[in-house]
PDB file of C-alpha atoms in Angstrom:
ATOM      1  CA  MET A   1      -8.962  -3.842  19.555  1.00 71.00           C
ATOM      2  CA  ASP A   2     -10.439  -1.013  21.519  1.00 76.00           C
ATOM      3  CA  LEU A   3     -11.892   1.944  19.634  1.00 80.00           C
ATOM      4  CA  LEU A   4     -14.246   4.788  20.420  1.00 80.00           C
ATOM      5  CA  LYS A   5     -17.865   4.377  19.285  1.00 80.00           C
ATOM      6  CA  LYS A   6     -17.429   7.065  16.622  1.00 86.00           C
ATOM      7  CA  ALA A   7     -14.111   5.690  15.332  1.00 88.00           C
ATOM      8  CA  LYS A   8     -13.504   5.904  11.629  1.00 92.00           C
ATOM      9  CA  GLY A   9     -12.228   3.063   9.499  1.00 91.00           C
ATOM     10  CA  GLN A  10      -8.777   4.648   9.269  1.00 93.00           C
ATOM     11  CA  GLU A  11      -8.252   4.385  13.032  1.00 93.00           C
ATOM     12  CA  LEU A  12      -8.913   0.638  13.020  1.00 92.00           C
ATOM     13  CA  PHE A  13      -6.867   0.097   9.859  1.00 93.00           C
ATOM     14  CA  ASP A  14      -3.930   2.028  11.366  1.00 93.00           C
ATOM     15  CA  GLN A  15      -4.037  -0.103  14.529  1.00 92.00           C
ATOM     16  CA  ILE A  16      -4.030  -3.297  12.473  1.00 92.00           C
ATOM     17  CA  THR A  17      -1.163  -2.241  10.199  1.00 90.00           C
ATOM     18  CA  TYR A  18       0.819  -1.108  13.250  1.00 90.00           C
ATOM     19  CA  HIS A  19       0.195  -4.468  14.960  1.00 89.00           C
ATOM     20  CA  LEU A  20       1.327  -6.319  11.812  1.00 88.00           C
ATOM     21  CA  ASP A  21       4.312  -3.972  11.382  1.00 86.00           C
ATOM     22  CA  LEU A  22       3.118  -3.362   7.824  1.00 83.00           C
ATOM     23  CA  ILE A  23       4.672  -0.436   5.999  1.00 80.00           C
ATOM     24  CA  GLU A  24       3.122  -0.794   2.519  1.00 78.00           C
ATOM     25  CA  SER A  25      -0.485  -0.636   3.684  1.00 82.00           C
ATOM     26  CA  ASP A  26      -1.840   0.850   0.438  1.00 81.00           C
ATOM     27  CA  TYR A  27      -2.377  -2.610  -1.027  1.00 80.00           C
ATOM     28  CA  PHE A  28      -4.616  -3.825   1.806  1.00 88.00           C
ATOM     29  CA  GLY A  29      -8.025  -3.079   3.209  1.00 91.00           C
ATOM     30  CA  LEU A  30     -10.744  -4.334   5.536  1.00 92.00           C
ATOM     31  CA  ARG A  31     -13.805  -6.143   4.211  1.00 91.00           C
ATOM     32  CA  PHE A  32     -17.065  -6.994   5.903  1.00 88.00           C
ATOM     33  CA  ILE A  33     -20.217  -8.884   4.959  1.00 87.00           C
ATOM     34  CA  ASP A  34     -23.564  -7.098   5.271  1.00 84.00           C
ATOM     35  CA  SER A  35     -26.891  -8.661   6.282  1.00 82.00           C
ATOM     36  CA  ALA A  36     -27.588  -9.577   2.620  1.00 81.00           C
ATOM     37  CA  GLN A  37     -24.281 -11.526   2.510  1.00 83.00           C
ATOM     38  CA  VAL A  38     -22.655  -8.951   0.202  1.00 87.00           C
ATOM     39  CA  ALA A  39     -18.978  -8.107   0.754  1.00 86.00           C
ATOM     40  CA  HIS A  40     -17.973  -4.439   1.096  1.00 89.00           C
ATOM     41  CA  TRP A  41     -14.681  -2.626   1.636  1.00 91.00           C
ATOM     42  CA  LEU A  42     -14.622  -0.594   4.829  1.00 91.00           C
ATOM     43  CA  ALA A  43     -14.331   3.100   3.911  1.00 92.00           C
ATOM     44  CA  VAL A  44     -11.520   4.596   5.980  1.00 91.00           C
ATOM     45  CA  THR A  45     -13.094   8.064   5.973  1.00 93.00           C
ATOM     46  CA  LYS A  46     -16.433   6.941   7.417  1.00 92.00           C
ATOM     47  CA  SER A  47     -17.510   5.766  10.855  1.00 91.00           C
ATOM     48  CA  ILE A  48     -17.209   2.001  11.340  1.00 89.00           C
ATOM     49  CA  LYS A  49     -20.527   1.865  13.182  1.00 86.00           C
ATOM     50  CA  LYS A  50     -22.395   3.470  10.254  1.00 89.00           C
ATOM     51  CA  GLN A  51     -20.925   1.022   7.751  1.00 89.00           C
ATOM     52  CA  VAL A  52     -20.981  -2.276   9.622  1.00 88.00           C
ATOM     53  CA  LYS A  53     -24.539  -2.779  10.771  1.00 83.00           C
ATOM     54  CA  ILE A  54     -24.053  -6.362  11.973  1.00 76.00           C
ATOM     55  CA  GLY A  55     -22.347  -6.540  15.348  1.00 70.00           C
ATOM     56  CA  SER A  56     -21.105  -6.263  18.055  1.00 70.00           C
ATOM     57  CA  PRO A  57     -18.718  -8.061  17.902  1.00 74.00           C
ATOM     58  CA  TYR A  58     -17.825  -6.933  14.412  1.00 74.00           C
ATOM     59  CA  CYS A  59     -16.306  -9.335  11.917  1.00 84.00           C
ATOM     60  CA  LEU A  60     -13.867  -7.691   9.502  1.00 87.00           C
ATOM     61  CA  HIS A  61     -11.379  -9.402   7.213  1.00 89.00           C
ATOM     62  CA  PHE A  62      -7.918  -8.037   6.384  1.00 89.00           C
ATOM     63  CA  ARG A  63      -7.502  -8.547   2.631  1.00 87.00           C
ATOM     64  CA  VAL A  64      -5.329  -7.622  -0.330  1.00 83.00           C
ATOM     65  CA  LYS A  65      -7.102  -4.755  -2.047  1.00 79.00           C
ATOM     66  CA  PHE A  66      -4.749  -3.909  -4.900  1.00 70.00           C
ATOM     67  CA  TYR A  67      -2.048  -5.819  -6.696  1.00 67.00           C
ATOM     68  CA  SER A  68       0.089  -5.098  -9.695  1.00 63.00           C
ATOM     69  CA  SER A  69      -1.677  -6.121 -12.893  1.00 66.00           C
ATOM     70  CA  GLU A  70       1.709  -5.936 -14.617  1.00 66.00           C
ATOM     71  CA  PRO A  71       4.233  -7.952 -12.571  1.00 62.00           C
ATOM     72  CA  ASN A  72       6.841  -7.150 -15.238  1.00 63.00           C
ATOM     73  CA  ASN A  73       6.802  -3.565 -14.000  1.00 60.00           C
ATOM     74  CA  LEU A  74       8.165  -4.583 -10.599  1.00 56.00           C
ATOM     75  CA  HIS A  75      11.721  -3.544 -10.013  1.00 56.00           C
ATOM     76  CA  GLU A  76      14.062  -6.468 -10.565  1.00 52.00           C
ATOM     77  CA  ILE A  77      15.730  -5.947  -7.200  1.00 48.00           C
ATOM     78  CA  PHE A  78      12.445  -6.733  -5.431  1.00 52.00           C
ATOM     79  CA  SER A  79      11.642  -9.831  -7.439  1.00 52.00           C
ATOM     80  CA  VAL A  80      15.039 -11.478  -7.912  1.00 53.00           C
ATOM     81  CA  GLU A  81      17.214 -10.861  -4.886  1.00 53.00           C
ATOM     82  CA  ASN A  82      17.049 -12.909  -1.728  1.00 59.00           C
ATOM     83  CA  TRP A  83      15.768 -11.090   1.319  1.00 62.00           C
ATOM     84  CA  SER A  84      16.699 -12.048   4.837  1.00 66.00           C
ATOM     85  CA  VAL A  85      14.076 -12.129   7.564  1.00 69.00           C
ATOM     86  CA  LEU A  86      14.169 -12.986  11.227  1.00 74.00           C
ATOM     87  CA  SER A  87      13.649 -16.659  12.028  1.00 79.00           C
ATOM     88  CA  ASP A  88      10.366 -15.985  13.863  1.00 83.00           C
ATOM     89  CA  THR A  89       9.030 -14.057  10.874  1.00 85.00           C
ATOM     90  CA  ALA A  90      10.091 -16.806   8.461  1.00 84.00           C
ATOM     91  CA  VAL A  91       8.324 -19.419  10.600  1.00 86.00           C
ATOM     92  CA  GLN A  92       5.154 -17.309  10.745  1.00 87.00           C
ATOM     93  CA  LEU A  93       5.182 -16.728   6.958  1.00 87.00           C
ATOM     94  CA  ALA A  94       5.684 -20.445   6.312  1.00 86.00           C
ATOM     95  CA  ALA A  95       2.764 -21.265   8.621  1.00 85.00           C
ATOM     96  CA  TYR A  96       0.574 -18.738   6.770  1.00 86.00           C
ATOM     97  CA  ASN A  97       1.610 -20.325   3.482  1.00 83.00           C
ATOM     98  CA  LEU A  98       0.568 -23.792   4.652  1.00 82.00           C
ATOM     99  CA  GLN A  99      -2.699 -22.487   6.046  1.00 82.00           C
ATOM    100  CA  ALA A 100      -3.481 -20.686   2.781  1.00 81.00           C
ATOM    101  CA  GLU A 101      -2.842 -23.861   0.788  1.00 77.00           C
ATOM    102  CA  PHE A 102      -4.460 -26.451   3.059  1.00 76.00           C
ATOM    103  CA  GLY A 103      -6.682 -24.560   5.501  1.00 76.00           C
ATOM    104  CA  ASP A 104      -6.730 -25.174   9.230  1.00 75.00           C
ATOM    105  CA  CYS A 105      -5.051 -28.455   9.976  1.00 70.00           C
ATOM    106  CA  GLY A 106      -5.576 -29.965  13.407  1.00 63.00           C
ATOM    107  CA  LEU A 107      -3.185 -32.222  15.255  1.00 57.00           C
ATOM    108  CA  VAL A 108      -5.379 -35.217  14.394  1.00 53.00           C
ATOM    109  CA  GLU A 109      -5.227 -34.737  10.592  1.00 64.00           C
ATOM    110  CA  CYS A 110      -1.599 -33.642  10.302  1.00 70.00           C
ATOM    111  CA  SER A 111       1.694 -34.460  11.897  1.00 69.00           C
ATOM    112  CA  SER A 112       4.927 -32.510  12.111  1.00 69.00           C
ATOM    113  CA  GLU A 113       6.293 -34.627   9.230  1.00 75.00           C
ATOM    114  CA  PHE A 114       3.714 -32.920   6.995  1.00 78.00           C
ATOM    115  CA  VAL A 115       5.791 -29.715   7.110  1.00 81.00           C
ATOM    116  CA  THR A 116       8.927 -31.640   6.082  1.00 82.00           C
ATOM    117  CA  GLU A 117       7.441 -32.173   2.613  1.00 83.00           C
ATOM    118  CA  PHE A 118       7.754 -28.444   1.868  1.00 82.00           C
ATOM    119  CA  ARG A 119      10.814 -26.200   1.472  1.00 81.00           C
ATOM    120  CA  PHE A 120      10.204 -22.689   2.737  1.00 78.00           C
ATOM    121  CA  MET A 121      13.818 -21.732   3.454  1.00 77.00           C
ATOM    122  CA  PRO A 122      17.167 -22.671   1.936  1.00 74.00           C
ATOM    123  CA  ILE A 123      18.310 -24.004   5.301  1.00 79.00           C
ATOM    124  CA  GLN A 124      15.303 -25.541   7.023  1.00 81.00           C
ATOM    125  CA  THR A 125      15.943 -27.312  10.310  1.00 85.00           C
ATOM    126  CA  GLU A 126      13.756 -29.770  12.196  1.00 86.00           C
ATOM    127  CA  GLU A 127      13.305 -27.122  14.903  1.00 88.00           C
ATOM    128  CA  MET A 128      11.918 -24.689  12.311  1.00 87.00           C
ATOM    129  CA  GLU A 129       9.589 -27.338  10.913  1.00 86.00           C
ATOM    130  CA  LEU A 130       8.261 -28.085  14.387  1.00 86.00           C
ATOM    131  CA  ALA A 131       7.746 -24.361  15.047  1.00 87.00           C
ATOM    132  CA  ILE A 132       5.874 -24.016  11.723  1.00 84.00           C
ATOM    133  CA  PHE A 133       3.682 -26.991  12.611  1.00 83.00           C
ATOM    134  CA  GLU A 134       2.901 -25.558  16.051  1.00 82.00           C
ATOM    135  CA  LYS A 135       1.818 -22.201  14.580  1.00 76.00           C
TER     136      LYS A 135
END
C-alpha cells in the first residue's frame, strides 16, 4: 500500500479495512515486532515511521484486538440465525479456516480431497471444495 512518509497509523488501518470491506473495525488492529522481538499495537494517532523502526519494507500483522469476554451478551439474532454470504466470500472464509487450523498446505502435502473432510456450508459442492483448495 502506498502512503506518505508522515502517514499516521489510522491512514494505513483505514486502507486495510476498506480493502477487506470491513465495517466493524473496532475489534481489530495492526501489530508489529520491534528490534527486541516485542510485539506492539500500532497507535493510529501516531506516525507509522516513528513507531516501526524496522523497515522498509515494514511488516505489520492485522489482528483481533478486542473480543467479547461475555459471549452470552451477544444478541441472539447474531449468534443463532443463518447468514447468507456470496459464494466467493464463503470460499475465502473456508480457506482462511483451513489455513488457521493447519497452516500453509502445499500441493505436495495436501490434495483436493483434504477439503472434502470438512463441512463449511450446508450445500458444499465439489466445485466449491476445489476453489477452497486452490485458495
